[in-house]
Amino acid sequence: MHIRVLGSAAGGGFPQWNCNCPNCHGVRTGSIKATPRTQSSIAVSSNAVDWVLFNTSPDLLAQLAAFPALQPARDIRDTAIKAIVFMDSQIDHTTGLLMLREGCPHEIYCSDMVFEDLSTGFPLFEMLKHWNGGINRHPIPLDGNSFNIPGIENLSFTAIPVTGKAPPYSPHRNDAHIGDNIGIKVTDDISGKAMFYAPGLGEITDQTRQLMSEADCLLIDGTFWEEDEMQVVGLGEKKAADMGHLPQSGEGGMLDVLRPMNKPRKILIHINNTNPILNEESEQRQRVLDEGVEVSYDGMEVEL
């Protein structure tokens, strides 16, 4: 299985265009050792020819340009993207679909809640109907049963609902529904190797822990370092939990969760611009590395 991190940052990217927190100011001025990142998305393939795209960030065109495998140029119009899976309906995970309008119709896999949000509160799917019908939507089972994607050989997919938040525009923003956010295990049917991907994860349930335990590679929510991070840097009162994310530090935090998991790869993704682990010389970054956990970056590649 081939995994490409197209983008590794949370919403707004890094540096965020209007932010002057220590990280954003530091990376612009070169006063800290840090690498800019685009908003999170990954691509997965079994043969490095046919790919599934997970989420479509607003930075998608730049991400496609940086990864020539997704534009194989076999014909006058071409793409290696066979399907798109949406993990949620957040703006930073879906807006890039508009940039793919010339390639409609697209094969879209998403939960019922995501389909509802992207047909009503943020009606991307409705808008795209004007381009060759827009999308062909395929529901994702959330009962633990695996599914396959036509055109993607030797990979099976198992999705589960995870605790998180619906987007601010969602009709049920403050009324959580099953399927607002999902985690997904991708298994190589030949090697048996598996990846678990969950860029938004507010709580570790028994079901989530089970799928994590079955995977060889974890690409997991790395949004915030601490619960009150936004308050600490002076950017608001919302806590990590209010935004549907489990921070890395603190009792029961992501590092505590990952510590007993003996995995070849444990990787943090969807990293907010305020997170001190972006500073490669920070104490927090070293603590993550000491735990055997990696910090993803744009262009990172993993083979299982």
Tab-separated table of C-alpha atoms in Angstrom:
chain	number	residue	atom	x	y	z
A	1	MET	CA	0.000	0.000	0.000
A	2	HIS	CA	1.236	3.449	-0.946
A	3	ILE	CA	0.242	6.432	1.189
A	4	ARG	CA	1.002	10.030	0.250
A	5	VAL	CA	0.391	12.924	2.643
A	6	LEU	CA	-0.804	15.696	0.349
A	7	GLY	CA	-1.400	18.159	3.170
A	8	SER	CA	-0.667	17.880	6.884
A	9	ALA	CA	-2.024	21.067	8.496
A	10	ALA	CA	-5.386	21.788	10.062
A	11	GLY	CA	-7.809	24.384	8.703
A	12	GLY	CA	-6.085	27.560	7.569
A	13	GLY	CA	-2.794	25.808	6.821
A	14	PHE	CA	0.576	26.824	8.212
A	15	PRO	CA	1.272	29.664	8.369
A	16	GLN	CA	-2.351	30.773	8.456
A	17	TRP	CA	-2.762	33.838	6.260
A	18	ASN	CA	-4.008	36.204	8.988
A	19	CYS	CA	-2.262	34.732	12.027
A	20	ASN	CA	0.756	36.106	13.879
A	21	CYS	CA	0.977	33.517	16.635
A	22	PRO	CA	4.567	32.547	17.552
A	23	ASN	CA	4.544	29.700	15.012
A	24	CYS	CA	3.097	31.630	12.063
A	25	HIS	CA	5.219	34.723	12.690
A	26	GLY	CA	8.263	32.557	13.295
A	27	VAL	CA	8.014	30.538	10.088
A	28	ARG	CA	7.445	33.698	8.023
A	29	THR	CA	10.460	35.487	9.470
A	30	GLY	CA	12.663	32.420	9.720
A	31	SER	CA	13.093	32.895	13.458
A	32	ILE	CA	12.001	29.310	14.168
A	33	LYS	CA	12.857	26.077	12.415
A	34	ALA	CA	9.563	25.014	10.874
A	35	THR	CA	8.127	23.908	7.532
A	36	PRO	CA	4.993	25.416	5.919
A	37	ARG	CA	2.111	23.009	5.413
A	38	THR	CA	-1.099	22.911	3.395
A	39	GLN	CA	-4.469	21.749	4.714
A	40	SER	CA	-4.817	18.052	5.369
A	41	SER	CA	-5.513	15.390	2.776
A	42	ILE	CA	-3.979	12.034	1.843
A	43	ALA	CA	-3.972	9.736	-1.185
A	44	VAL	CA	-3.814	5.925	-1.010
A	45	SER	CA	-3.105	3.302	-3.675
A	46	SER	CA	-2.254	-0.368	-3.918
A	47	ASN	CA	-0.379	-0.104	-7.223
A	48	ALA	CA	0.839	3.535	-7.317
A	49	VAL	CA	-1.305	4.015	-10.424
A	50	ASP	CA	-4.919	4.186	-9.223
A	51	TRP	CA	-5.533	6.378	-6.165
A	52	VAL	CA	-8.216	7.149	-3.604
A	53	LEU	CA	-8.231	10.725	-2.374
A	54	PHE	CA	-9.225	11.281	1.264
A	55	ASN	CA	-10.695	14.766	1.560
A	56	THR	CA	-10.272	17.657	-0.876
A	57	SER	CA	-8.644	20.606	0.850
A	58	PRO	CA	-8.779	24.205	-0.435
A	59	ASP	CA	-5.078	23.728	-1.284
A	60	LEU	CA	-5.798	20.789	-3.570
A	61	LEU	CA	-4.499	22.240	-6.827
A	62	ALA	CA	-1.093	22.932	-5.281
A	63	GLN	CA	-1.092	19.452	-3.747
A	64	LEU	CA	-1.865	17.837	-7.108
A	65	ALA	CA	0.893	19.840	-8.779
A	66	ALA	CA	3.344	18.611	-6.135
A	67	PHE	CA	2.461	14.953	-6.770
A	68	PRO	CA	2.757	14.101	-10.493
A	69	ALA	CA	1.450	10.538	-9.947
A	70	LEU	CA	-2.061	11.979	-9.718
A	71	GLN	CA	-1.736	13.448	-13.239
A	72	PRO	CA	-0.358	10.569	-15.348
A	73	ALA	CA	-1.100	12.342	-18.661
A	74	ARG	CA	-2.237	9.214	-20.505
A	75	ASP	CA	-4.817	11.158	-22.504
A	76	ILE	CA	-5.839	14.713	-23.384
A	77	ARG	CA	-7.800	14.805	-20.102
A	78	ASP	CA	-6.646	12.462	-17.367
A	79	THR	CA	-6.409	11.823	-13.648
A	80	ALA	CA	-5.278	8.966	-11.446
A	81	ILE	CA	-7.974	9.769	-8.861
A	82	LYS	CA	-10.515	6.952	-9.003
A	83	ALA	CA	-12.604	7.994	-5.995
A	84	ILE	CA	-12.840	10.522	-3.176
A	85	VAL	CA	-13.656	9.665	0.436
A	86	PHE	CA	-14.851	12.404	2.784
A	87	MET	CA	-14.025	11.931	6.452
A	88	ASP	CA	-16.323	14.798	7.471
A	89	SER	CA	-17.901	17.861	5.864
A	90	GLN	CA	-15.581	20.556	7.230
A	91	ILE	CA	-14.684	23.390	4.842
A	92	ASP	CA	-10.964	22.594	5.054
A	93	HIS	CA	-11.685	19.007	3.946
A	94	THR	CA	-14.226	19.578	1.174
A	95	THR	CA	-13.872	22.943	-0.583
A	96	GLY	CA	-11.237	21.650	-3.007
A	97	LEU	CA	-13.913	19.553	-4.689
A	98	LEU	CA	-14.953	22.734	-6.527
A	99	MET	CA	-11.485	22.825	-8.079
A	100	LEU	CA	-12.167	19.411	-9.633
A	101	ARG	CA	-15.358	20.455	-11.402
A	102	GLU	CA	-13.850	19.907	-14.866
A	103	GLY	CA	-13.546	16.205	-14.039
A	104	CYS	CA	-17.141	15.623	-12.983
A	105	PRO	CA	-18.820	13.301	-12.324
A	106	HIS	CA	-16.692	12.124	-9.393
A	107	GLU	CA	-17.179	8.951	-7.390
A	108	ILE	CA	-17.783	10.225	-3.849
A	109	TYR	CA	-17.909	8.030	-0.738
A	110	CYS	CA	-19.319	9.651	2.406
A	111	SER	CA	-21.627	9.106	5.354
A	112	ASP	CA	-25.276	10.120	5.292
A	113	MET	CA	-24.543	13.079	7.584
A	114	VAL	CA	-21.757	14.365	5.362
A	115	PHE	CA	-23.979	13.941	2.313
A	116	GLU	CA	-26.703	15.943	4.053
A	117	ASP	CA	-24.340	18.767	5.041
A	118	LEU	CA	-22.814	19.002	1.567
A	119	SER	CA	-26.266	19.054	-0.016
A	120	THR	CA	-27.816	21.665	2.309
A	121	GLY	CA	-25.738	23.763	4.731
A	122	PHE	CA	-22.778	23.899	2.334
A	123	PRO	CA	-24.333	22.630	-0.916
A	124	LEU	CA	-21.242	21.648	-2.893
A	125	PHE	CA	-22.974	18.631	-4.333
A	126	GLU	CA	-25.909	20.707	-5.538
A	127	MET	CA	-23.640	23.296	-7.162
A	128	LEU	CA	-21.621	20.665	-9.001
A	129	LYS	CA	-24.704	19.173	-10.657
A	130	HIS	CA	-24.176	21.787	-13.368
A	131	TRP	CA	-20.947	20.019	-14.409
A	132	ASN	CA	-21.831	16.670	-16.010
A	133	GLY	CA	-24.150	15.800	-13.153
A	134	GLY	CA	-21.621	16.560	-10.425
A	135	ILE	CA	-21.056	13.438	-8.358
A	136	ASN	CA	-21.979	9.806	-8.028
A	137	ARG	CA	-22.486	9.360	-4.315
A	138	HIS	CA	-21.832	6.047	-2.556
A	139	PRO	CA	-22.849	5.625	1.103
A	140	ILE	CA	-20.242	4.389	3.551
A	141	PRO	CA	-21.298	1.600	5.927
A	142	LEU	CA	-20.553	2.508	9.530
A	143	ASP	CA	-21.433	-0.843	11.086
A	144	GLY	CA	-17.914	-2.273	10.928
A	145	ASN	CA	-18.433	-4.058	7.614
A	146	SER	CA	-15.754	-3.468	5.008
A	147	PHE	CA	-16.408	-2.170	1.510
A	148	ASN	CA	-14.498	-1.959	-1.747
A	149	ILE	CA	-14.068	0.785	-4.318
A	150	PRO	CA	-14.292	-0.183	-8.009
A	151	GLY	CA	-11.045	0.544	-9.810
A	152	ILE	CA	-9.002	0.218	-6.617
A	153	GLU	CA	-7.608	-3.286	-6.554
A	154	ASN	CA	-6.534	-5.198	-3.457
A	155	LEU	CA	-7.635	-2.589	-0.907
A	156	SER	CA	-10.589	-2.903	1.448
A	157	PHE	CA	-12.028	-0.150	3.600
A	158	THR	CA	-13.637	-0.276	7.044
A	159	ALA	CA	-15.182	2.904	8.447
A	160	ILE	CA	-16.472	3.700	11.913
A	161	PRO	CA	-18.082	6.801	13.401
A	162	VAL	CA	-15.770	8.767	15.685
A	163	THR	CA	-16.477	11.484	18.197
A	164	GLY	CA	-16.083	14.951	16.717
A	165	LYS	CA	-17.978	18.055	15.656
A	166	ALA	CA	-20.168	18.857	12.686
A	167	PRO	CA	-19.116	22.049	10.847
A	168	PRO	CA	-20.395	25.465	12.001
A	169	TYR	CA	-22.760	25.646	9.004
A	170	SER	CA	-24.278	22.216	9.667
A	171	PRO	CA	-27.972	22.184	10.614
A	172	HIS	CA	-27.001	20.032	13.606
A	173	ARG	CA	-23.745	21.708	14.658
A	174	ASN	CA	-24.579	21.372	18.361
A	175	ASP	CA	-26.490	18.127	18.047
A	176	ALA	CA	-24.003	15.353	17.277
A	177	HIS	CA	-25.081	12.657	14.831
A	178	ILE	CA	-23.464	9.352	13.969
A	179	GLY	CA	-21.434	9.919	10.825
A	180	ASP	CA	-20.514	13.568	11.380
A	181	ASN	CA	-16.918	12.329	11.549
A	182	ILE	CA	-15.437	8.973	10.654
A	183	GLY	CA	-12.218	7.050	11.033
A	184	ILE	CA	-11.248	4.529	8.406
A	185	LYS	CA	-9.026	1.465	8.215
A	186	VAL	CA	-7.549	0.668	4.815
A	187	THR	CA	-6.271	-2.892	4.421
A	188	ASP	CA	-3.995	-4.263	1.727
A	189	ASP	CA	-5.693	-7.548	0.893
A	190	ILE	CA	-2.448	-9.120	-0.355
A	191	SER	CA	0.021	-8.174	2.382
A	192	GLY	CA	-2.545	-7.850	5.171
A	193	LYS	CA	-0.998	-4.553	6.221
A	194	ALA	CA	-3.404	-1.827	7.321
A	195	MET	CA	-3.559	1.918	7.941
A	196	PHE	CA	-5.986	3.718	10.256
A	197	TYR	CA	-6.767	7.332	9.347
A	198	ALA	CA	-8.641	9.765	11.588
A	199	PRO	CA	-7.730	13.459	11.129
A	200	GLY	CA	-10.511	14.513	13.504
A	201	LEU	CA	-10.833	12.584	16.741
A	202	GLY	CA	-12.339	13.938	19.917
A	203	GLU	CA	-12.441	10.768	22.003
A	204	ILE	CA	-11.018	7.256	21.948
A	205	THR	CA	-13.906	4.791	22.110
A	206	ASP	CA	-13.580	1.013	22.347
A	207	GLN	CA	-14.427	0.756	18.649
A	208	THR	CA	-11.793	3.332	17.722
A	209	ARG	CA	-9.176	1.631	19.866
A	210	GLN	CA	-9.977	-1.708	18.233
A	211	LEU	CA	-9.412	-0.437	14.688
A	212	MET	CA	-6.265	1.366	15.806
A	213	SER	CA	-4.980	-1.882	17.309
A	214	GLU	CA	-5.507	-3.674	13.979
A	215	ALA	CA	-3.458	-1.180	11.959
A	216	ASP	CA	0.269	-1.099	11.219
A	217	CYS	CA	0.250	2.636	10.536
A	218	LEU	CA	-1.754	5.259	12.392
A	219	LEU	CA	-2.385	8.650	10.786
A	220	ILE	CA	-4.126	10.294	13.670
A	221	ASP	CA	-5.459	13.645	14.876
A	222	GLY	CA	-2.582	15.949	15.827
A	223	THR	CA	-4.494	19.234	15.869
A	224	PHE	CA	-3.662	20.632	19.297
A	225	TRP	CA	-0.900	20.132	21.835
A	226	GLU	CA	-2.999	21.135	24.842
A	227	GLU	CA	-6.666	21.468	25.711
A	228	ASP	CA	-6.594	25.267	26.165
A	229	GLU	CA	-4.099	26.003	23.388
A	230	MET	CA	-6.198	28.703	21.725
A	231	GLN	CA	-6.490	30.538	25.030
A	232	VAL	CA	-2.762	30.194	25.727
A	233	VAL	CA	-1.805	31.900	22.453
A	234	GLY	CA	-4.566	34.517	22.786
A	235	LEU	CA	-6.732	33.401	19.876
A	236	GLY	CA	-10.042	32.626	21.557
A	237	GLU	CA	-11.780	30.804	24.345
A	238	LYS	CA	-12.620	27.530	22.620
A	239	LYS	CA	-10.975	24.420	23.948
A	240	ALA	CA	-9.785	21.460	21.905
A	241	ALA	CA	-12.801	19.425	23.001
A	242	ASP	CA	-15.140	22.215	21.861
A	243	MET	CA	-13.767	21.737	18.358
A	244	GLY	CA	-13.844	17.945	18.454
A	245	HIS	CA	-10.143	17.203	18.970
A	246	LEU	CA	-8.141	15.247	21.528
A	247	PRO	CA	-4.883	17.113	22.334
A	248	GLN	CA	-1.558	15.328	22.500
A	249	SER	CA	-0.577	16.329	26.042
A	250	GLY	CA	-2.270	15.872	29.394
A	251	GLU	CA	-3.727	12.848	31.119
A	252	GLY	CA	-5.594	10.723	28.593
A	253	GLY	CA	-4.191	12.765	25.705
A	254	MET	CA	-3.126	11.337	22.363
A	255	LEU	CA	0.408	10.541	23.542
A	256	ASP	CA	-1.028	8.543	26.428
A	257	VAL	CA	-3.272	6.692	23.986
A	258	LEU	CA	-0.470	5.936	21.535
A	259	ARG	CA	2.192	4.988	24.090
A	260	PRO	CA	1.168	1.326	24.598
A	261	MET	CA	0.475	0.764	20.909
A	262	ASN	CA	3.437	-1.035	19.394
A	263	LYS	CA	3.170	0.110	15.782
A	264	PRO	CA	5.779	0.527	13.038
A	265	ARG	CA	4.399	4.004	12.283
A	266	LYS	CA	2.481	6.378	14.543
A	267	ILE	CA	1.997	9.696	12.770
A	268	LEU	CA	0.234	12.918	13.749
A	269	ILE	CA	-1.671	14.751	11.001
A	270	HIS	CA	-4.072	17.726	10.777
A	271	ILE	CA	-1.760	19.917	12.879
A	272	ASN	CA	-3.051	23.359	13.840
A	273	ASN	CA	-0.861	26.394	13.204
A	274	THR	CA	-0.755	27.090	16.971
A	275	ASN	CA	0.628	23.667	17.895
A	276	PRO	CA	4.184	24.010	19.270
A	277	ILE	CA	5.216	20.672	17.729
A	278	LEU	CA	5.480	22.544	14.417
A	279	ASN	CA	8.588	24.208	15.829
A	280	GLU	CA	11.174	21.516	15.167
A	281	GLU	CA	13.373	22.745	18.012
A	282	SER	CA	10.622	22.954	20.625
A	283	GLU	CA	10.451	20.886	23.805
A	284	GLN	CA	7.028	19.618	22.724
A	285	ARG	CA	8.341	18.366	19.375
A	286	GLN	CA	11.091	16.450	21.170
A	287	ARG	CA	8.599	14.912	23.562
A	288	VAL	CA	6.578	13.614	20.611
A	289	LEU	CA	9.671	12.139	18.952
A	290	ASP	CA	10.793	10.568	22.235
A	291	GLU	CA	7.471	8.719	22.319
A	292	GLY	CA	8.213	7.178	18.916
A	293	VAL	CA	5.564	9.335	17.265
A	294	GLU	CA	6.155	11.150	13.975
A	295	VAL	CA	4.919	14.546	12.815
A	296	SER	CA	3.594	14.418	9.264
A	297	TYR	CA	4.607	16.892	6.580
A	298	ASP	CA	3.445	17.628	3.048
A	299	GLY	CA	4.918	15.092	0.653
A	300	MET	CA	5.497	12.439	3.309
A	301	GLU	CA	5.259	8.928	1.870
A	302	VAL	CA	4.550	5.666	3.654
A	303	GLU	CA	4.666	2.169	2.189
A	304	LEU	CA	3.063	-0.811	3.905
